[in-house]
Each structure stands twice: as C-alpha cells, then as structure tokens.
Amino acid sequence: MGLNEGVNTFVDADGKPRLLRNEHINMGLAVDVGKADGSRTLVVPVLRDADRFSFAEIEQQVRYFAKAAEEGTLSLADIKGGTFTITNGGVFGSLLSTPILNPPQVGILGLHAIKDRPVAVNGQVVIRPMMYIALTYDHRLIDGSEAVRFLVKIKELIEDPGALLVD
C-alpha cells in the first residue's frame, strides 16, 4: 500500500461515501497562529502536490506557510483543496489527542510529543524516546485494517527516515 492510497480518498460532492482517489497529495498542514484578541487558533494551509516535493522543498513551504499564517497573509486558495492533513500537537506537549476530520478529507494524522518512556528491549527495561501517532479516519471509506497498516508504515518511516530516500 502506497502512502497516497486509501487515506488519500474523499467523499464525493453529494456527500455519498464513494471511494474517489485523489491524483496527488495536497497536504494540509495545521499551523498555530495568534489572533487579534491574543488568543490562538489553527489554520490549515495546503501544500499542493506534496508527493512531488523534496524534503528541502517541503521545509521551505512549511516555513512560508507559518510566516504567512502569522502575518495573516494566507489567501483562501492557500487553505482550500487539502486531500489529507497532518497536525502536530506534540509542539504543545500533547501526548495524545484525536484530531478532527475536515470533510471531504477522510484522514488526518496527529503527531504528538516525544518523551522518554520505559520499554522492553531483549528482555530488559530500557528508556527510549517514544511518540504516539493517531489517525482519525472516515470508516465509510477506510477500514480499520487499512488504517493500522498506514500507521505501521508511518511508524517504520519515522524510525528509519532513510527509507524515504530509497524508492
């Protein structure tokens, strides 16, 4: 299963749960921004064709979105058309949360804080950095086994990021 299959589908315009695949990954990236009253909110600009970008290009675009969001210069076009979203509550110290879907998207991946935890390794208790990841998905289009396989693949890529460089 490629990372753009299953979780990169959507509900059709009539709201019917039909499996429609997106041609590319238009990744929504949740960005925390300040409001005029001093409170904070999230906006979700969209990195179009994210599957075609290098890591450096993605990082550049994330920086641009963060700056534009903080300055209030994101356009409506910048926040429309996402096919899948990533949110990172870990930057606030969150250990686990349940991200909320933004229809017609059928999936959102939540990343959380990395904390040292005791784990068993070869029969010994050792301290390792651990991070919980959560996937909220529309069960009408993604079944539980596909969701778990997706999460396992994400886990493997986080543990071995070099694998992303090998096609």
PDB file of C-alpha atoms in Angstrom:
ATOM      1  CA  MET A   1       0.000   0.000   0.000  1.00  0.00           C
ATOM      2  CA  GLY A   2       1.457   3.370  -1.010  1.00  0.00           C
ATOM      3  CA  LEU A   3       1.040   6.247   1.373  1.00  0.00           C
ATOM      4  CA  ASN A   4      -1.325   8.019  -1.033  1.00  0.00           C
ATOM      5  CA  GLU A   5      -3.779   5.139  -1.320  1.00  0.00           C
ATOM      6  CA  GLY A   6      -6.851   4.745   0.840  1.00  0.00           C
ATOM      7  CA  VAL A   7      -6.233   7.662   3.162  1.00  0.00           C
ATOM      8  CA  ASN A   8      -5.932   9.983   0.164  1.00  0.00           C
ATOM      9  CA  THR A   9      -9.511   9.416  -0.962  1.00  0.00           C
ATOM     10  CA  PHE A  10     -12.537  11.622  -0.417  1.00  0.00           C
ATOM     11  CA  VAL A  11     -16.300  11.692  -0.147  1.00  0.00           C
ATOM     12  CA  ASP A  12     -17.954  12.845  -3.361  1.00  0.00           C
ATOM     13  CA  ALA A  13     -19.582  16.253  -3.738  1.00  0.00           C
ATOM     14  CA  ASP A  14     -23.028  14.828  -2.909  1.00  0.00           C
ATOM     15  CA  GLY A  15     -21.723  13.540   0.428  1.00  0.00           C
ATOM     16  CA  LYS A  16     -22.105   9.933  -0.674  1.00  0.00           C
ATOM     17  CA  PRO A  17     -19.435   7.605   0.716  1.00  0.00           C
ATOM     18  CA  ARG A  18     -17.928   6.616  -2.613  1.00  0.00           C
ATOM     19  CA  LEU A  19     -14.228   5.846  -2.901  1.00  0.00           C
ATOM     20  CA  LEU A  20     -12.780   8.569  -5.096  1.00  0.00           C
ATOM     21  CA  ARG A  21      -8.987   8.745  -5.283  1.00  0.00           C
ATOM     22  CA  ASN A  22      -7.079  11.991  -5.457  1.00  0.00           C
ATOM     23  CA  GLU A  23      -4.472  12.108  -8.189  1.00  0.00           C
ATOM     24  CA  HIS A  24      -1.902  13.871  -5.996  1.00  0.00           C
ATOM     25  CA  ILE A  25      -1.393  14.547  -2.316  1.00  0.00           C
ATOM     26  CA  ASN A  26      -2.457  18.058  -1.324  1.00  0.00           C
ATOM     27  CA  MET A  27      -1.231  18.001   2.267  1.00  0.00           C
ATOM     28  CA  GLY A  28      -2.967  20.189   4.815  1.00  0.00           C
ATOM     29  CA  LEU A  29      -0.505  21.349   7.485  1.00  0.00           C
ATOM     30  CA  ALA A  30      -2.054  22.641  10.708  1.00  0.00           C
ATOM     31  CA  VAL A  31      -0.380  25.902  11.785  1.00  0.00           C
ATOM     32  CA  ASP A  32      -0.925  27.625  15.151  1.00  0.00           C
ATOM     33  CA  VAL A  33      -1.440  31.389  14.794  1.00  0.00           C
ATOM     34  CA  GLY A  34      -2.227  34.274  17.083  1.00  0.00           C
ATOM     35  CA  LYS A  35      -5.484  36.193  16.805  1.00  0.00           C
ATOM     36  CA  ALA A  36      -6.023  39.923  17.324  1.00  0.00           C
ATOM     37  CA  ASP A  37      -7.547  39.308  20.786  1.00  0.00           C
ATOM     38  CA  GLY A  38      -4.387  37.496  21.947  1.00  0.00           C
ATOM     39  CA  SER A  39      -5.875  34.000  21.699  1.00  0.00           C
ATOM     40  CA  ARG A  40      -4.589  31.364  19.305  1.00  0.00           C
ATOM     41  CA  THR A  41      -6.190  29.247  16.603  1.00  0.00           C
ATOM     42  CA  LEU A  42      -5.255  26.735  13.927  1.00  0.00           C
ATOM     43  CA  VAL A  43      -5.313  27.333  10.198  1.00  0.00           C
ATOM     44  CA  VAL A  44      -4.559  24.621   7.672  1.00  0.00           C
ATOM     45  CA  PRO A  45      -2.711  25.802   4.562  1.00  0.00           C
ATOM     46  CA  VAL A  46      -2.349  23.225   1.803  1.00  0.00           C
ATOM     47  CA  LEU A  47       0.923  22.061   0.276  1.00  0.00           C
ATOM     48  CA  ARG A  48      -0.177  21.114  -3.225  1.00  0.00           C
ATOM     49  CA  ASP A  49       1.354  18.048  -4.897  1.00  0.00           C
ATOM     50  CA  ALA A  50       3.325  17.293  -1.726  1.00  0.00           C
ATOM     51  CA  ASP A  51       4.260  13.901  -3.158  1.00  0.00           C
ATOM     52  CA  ARG A  52       6.414  15.680  -5.759  1.00  0.00           C
ATOM     53  CA  PHE A  53       8.455  17.770  -3.301  1.00  0.00           C
ATOM     54  CA  SER A  54      11.886  17.052  -1.824  1.00  0.00           C
ATOM     55  CA  PHE A  55      12.343  17.304   1.943  1.00  0.00           C
ATOM     56  CA  ALA A  56      14.071  20.666   1.500  1.00  0.00           C
ATOM     57  CA  GLU A  57      11.199  21.997  -0.613  1.00  0.00           C
ATOM     58  CA  ILE A  58       8.629  20.809   1.936  1.00  0.00           C
ATOM     59  CA  GLU A  59      10.560  22.506   4.737  1.00  0.00           C
ATOM     60  CA  GLN A  60      10.720  25.724   2.705  1.00  0.00           C
ATOM     61  CA  GLN A  61       6.967  25.643   2.099  1.00  0.00           C
ATOM     62  CA  VAL A  62       6.201  24.921   5.775  1.00  0.00           C
ATOM     63  CA  ARG A  63       8.273  27.977   6.780  1.00  0.00           C
ATOM     64  CA  TYR A  64       6.457  30.097   4.207  1.00  0.00           C
ATOM     65  CA  PHE A  65       3.045  28.937   5.476  1.00  0.00           C
ATOM     66  CA  ALA A  66       3.989  29.533   9.121  1.00  0.00           C
ATOM     67  CA  LYS A  67       5.159  33.078   8.340  1.00  0.00           C
ATOM     68  CA  ALA A  68       2.157  33.867   6.118  1.00  0.00           C
ATOM     69  CA  ALA A  69      -0.248  32.475   8.729  1.00  0.00           C
ATOM     70  CA  GLU A  70       1.309  34.570  11.497  1.00  0.00           C
ATOM     71  CA  GLU A  71       1.230  37.683   9.279  1.00  0.00           C
ATOM     72  CA  GLY A  72      -2.370  36.981   8.219  1.00  0.00           C
ATOM     73  CA  THR A  73      -1.471  36.892   4.531  1.00  0.00           C
ATOM     74  CA  LEU A  74      -2.700  33.400   3.658  1.00  0.00           C
ATOM     75  CA  SER A  75      -5.196  33.514   0.819  1.00  0.00           C
ATOM     76  CA  LEU A  76      -8.366  31.445   0.518  1.00  0.00           C
ATOM     77  CA  ALA A  77      -6.599  29.456  -2.214  1.00  0.00           C
ATOM     78  CA  ASP A  78      -3.813  28.637   0.306  1.00  0.00           C
ATOM     79  CA  ILE A  79      -6.252  26.855   2.625  1.00  0.00           C
ATOM     80  CA  LYS A  80      -8.576  25.096   0.166  1.00  0.00           C
ATOM     81  CA  GLY A  81      -8.303  21.725  -1.517  1.00  0.00           C
ATOM     82  CA  GLY A  82      -6.423  19.616   1.009  1.00  0.00           C
ATOM     83  CA  THR A  83      -6.650  15.853   0.491  1.00  0.00           C
ATOM     84  CA  PHE A  84      -5.041  14.759   3.800  1.00  0.00           C
ATOM     85  CA  THR A  85      -3.920  16.718   6.871  1.00  0.00           C
ATOM     86  CA  ILE A  86      -1.092  16.439   9.375  1.00  0.00           C
ATOM     87  CA  THR A  87      -1.304  18.119  12.762  1.00  0.00           C
ATOM     88  CA  ASN A  88       1.377  18.208  15.444  1.00  0.00           C
ATOM     89  CA  GLY A  89       0.014  18.609  18.958  1.00  0.00           C
ATOM     90  CA  GLY A  90       3.414  17.491  20.204  1.00  0.00           C
ATOM     91  CA  VAL A  91       4.772  21.025  19.850  1.00  0.00           C
ATOM     92  CA  PHE A  92       2.429  21.945  22.716  1.00  0.00           C
ATOM     93  CA  GLY A  93       3.410  18.900  24.778  1.00  0.00           C
ATOM     94  CA  SER A  94       0.350  16.828  23.902  1.00  0.00           C
ATOM     95  CA  LEU A  95       0.921  13.128  24.460  1.00  0.00           C
ATOM     96  CA  LEU A  96      -2.204  12.000  22.618  1.00  0.00           C
ATOM     97  CA  SER A  97      -5.281  13.535  21.044  1.00  0.00           C
ATOM     98  CA  THR A  98      -7.927  12.739  18.475  1.00  0.00           C
ATOM     99  CA  PRO A  99      -7.676  15.105  15.515  1.00  0.00           C
ATOM    100  CA  ILE A 100     -10.964  16.049  13.852  1.00  0.00           C
ATOM    101  CA  LEU A 101     -11.590  15.411  10.160  1.00  0.00           C
ATOM    102  CA  ASN A 102     -12.036  18.268   7.724  1.00  0.00           C
ATOM    103  CA  PRO A 103     -14.545  16.891   5.145  1.00  0.00           C
ATOM    104  CA  PRO A 104     -14.361  15.908   2.347  1.00  0.00           C
ATOM    105  CA  GLN A 105     -10.962  14.614   3.558  1.00  0.00           C
ATOM    106  CA  VAL A 106     -11.154  11.145   5.061  1.00  0.00           C
ATOM    107  CA  GLY A 107      -7.967  11.183   7.133  1.00  0.00           C
ATOM    108  CA  ILE A 108      -5.874  13.319   9.473  1.00  0.00           C
ATOM    109  CA  LEU A 109      -2.638  12.229  11.118  1.00  0.00           C
ATOM    110  CA  GLY A 110      -1.857  13.545  14.591  1.00  0.00           C
ATOM    111  CA  LEU A 111       1.746  13.582  15.791  1.00  0.00           C
ATOM    112  CA  HIS A 112       2.478  14.023  19.484  1.00  0.00           C
ATOM    113  CA  ALA A 113       5.290  14.873  21.874  1.00  0.00           C
ATOM    114  CA  ILE A 114       8.377  12.686  22.011  1.00  0.00           C
ATOM    115  CA  LYS A 115       9.007  11.645  25.622  1.00  0.00           C
ATOM    116  CA  ASP A 116      11.340   9.154  27.244  1.00  0.00           C
ATOM    117  CA  ARG A 117       9.478   6.013  28.289  1.00  0.00           C
ATOM    118  CA  PRO A 118      10.481   2.658  29.746  1.00  0.00           C
ATOM    119  CA  VAL A 119      10.219  -0.093  27.128  1.00  0.00           C
ATOM    120  CA  ALA A 120      11.224  -3.749  26.973  1.00  0.00           C
ATOM    121  CA  VAL A 121      14.152  -4.496  24.639  1.00  0.00           C
ATOM    122  CA  ASN A 122      15.538  -8.049  24.564  1.00  0.00           C
ATOM    123  CA  GLY A 123      14.048  -8.805  27.971  1.00  0.00           C
ATOM    124  CA  GLN A 124      15.454  -5.644  29.579  1.00  0.00           C
ATOM    125  CA  VAL A 125      13.655  -2.460  30.574  1.00  0.00           C
ATOM    126  CA  VAL A 126      15.359   0.479  28.885  1.00  0.00           C
ATOM    127  CA  ILE A 127      14.485   4.124  28.359  1.00  0.00           C
ATOM    128  CA  ARG A 128      13.672   5.084  24.780  1.00  0.00           C
ATOM    129  CA  PRO A 129      12.151   8.168  23.165  1.00  0.00           C
ATOM    130  CA  MET A 130       8.524   7.357  22.305  1.00  0.00           C
ATOM    131  CA  MET A 131       5.939   9.257  20.295  1.00  0.00           C
ATOM    132  CA  TYR A 132       2.283   8.420  19.870  1.00  0.00           C
ATOM    133  CA  ILE A 133       0.691   8.948  16.481  1.00  0.00           C
ATOM    134  CA  ALA A 134      -3.042   8.943  15.851  1.00  0.00           C
ATOM    135  CA  LEU A 135      -5.068   8.622  12.693  1.00  0.00           C
ATOM    136  CA  THR A 136      -8.627   9.828  12.566  1.00  0.00           C
ATOM    137  CA  TYR A 137     -10.354   8.417   9.511  1.00  0.00           C
ATOM    138  CA  ASP A 138     -13.751   8.108   7.894  1.00  0.00           C
ATOM    139  CA  HIS A 139     -14.674   4.463   8.377  1.00  0.00           C
ATOM    140  CA  ARG A 140     -17.043   4.597   5.402  1.00  0.00           C
ATOM    141  CA  LEU A 141     -14.003   4.693   3.091  1.00  0.00           C
ATOM    142  CA  ILE A 142     -11.105   3.376   5.166  1.00  0.00           C
ATOM    143  CA  ASP A 143     -11.419   0.201   7.183  1.00  0.00           C
ATOM    144  CA  GLY A 144      -9.560  -0.437  10.418  1.00  0.00           C
ATOM    145  CA  SER A 145      -7.002  -2.801   8.923  1.00  0.00           C
ATOM    146  CA  GLU A 146      -6.020  -0.293   6.231  1.00  0.00           C
ATOM    147  CA  ALA A 147      -5.745   2.452   8.875  1.00  0.00           C
ATOM    148  CA  VAL A 148      -3.480   0.287  11.044  1.00  0.00           C
ATOM    149  CA  ARG A 149      -1.285  -0.650   8.070  1.00  0.00           C
ATOM    150  CA  PHE A 150      -0.938   3.050   7.264  1.00  0.00           C
ATOM    151  CA  LEU A 151       0.058   3.842  10.861  1.00  0.00           C
ATOM    152  CA  VAL A 152       2.585   0.981  10.895  1.00  0.00           C
ATOM    153  CA  LYS A 153       4.116   2.327   7.659  1.00  0.00           C
ATOM    154  CA  ILE A 154       4.354   5.826   9.170  1.00  0.00           C
ATOM    155  CA  LYS A 155       5.980   4.326  12.295  1.00  0.00           C
ATOM    156  CA  GLU A 156       8.532   2.466  10.159  1.00  0.00           C
ATOM    157  CA  LEU A 157       9.369   5.618   8.185  1.00  0.00           C
ATOM    158  CA  ILE A 158       9.778   7.677  11.374  1.00  0.00           C
ATOM    159  CA  GLU A 159      12.079   5.009  12.817  1.00  0.00           C
ATOM    160  CA  ASP A 160      14.095   4.760   9.572  1.00  0.00           C
ATOM    161  CA  PRO A 161      13.765   8.044   7.657  1.00  0.00           C
ATOM    162  CA  GLY A 162      16.472   6.918   5.232  1.00  0.00           C
ATOM    163  CA  ALA A 163      13.890   4.548   3.777  1.00  0.00           C
ATOM    164  CA  LEU A 164      12.118   7.595   2.336  1.00  0.00           C
ATOM    165  CA  LEU A 165      15.176   8.256   0.188  1.00  0.00           C
ATOM    166  CA  VAL A 166      15.095   4.793  -1.387  1.00  0.00           C
ATOM    167  CA  ASP A 167      12.420   4.203  -3.973  1.00  0.00           C
TER     168      ASP A 167
END
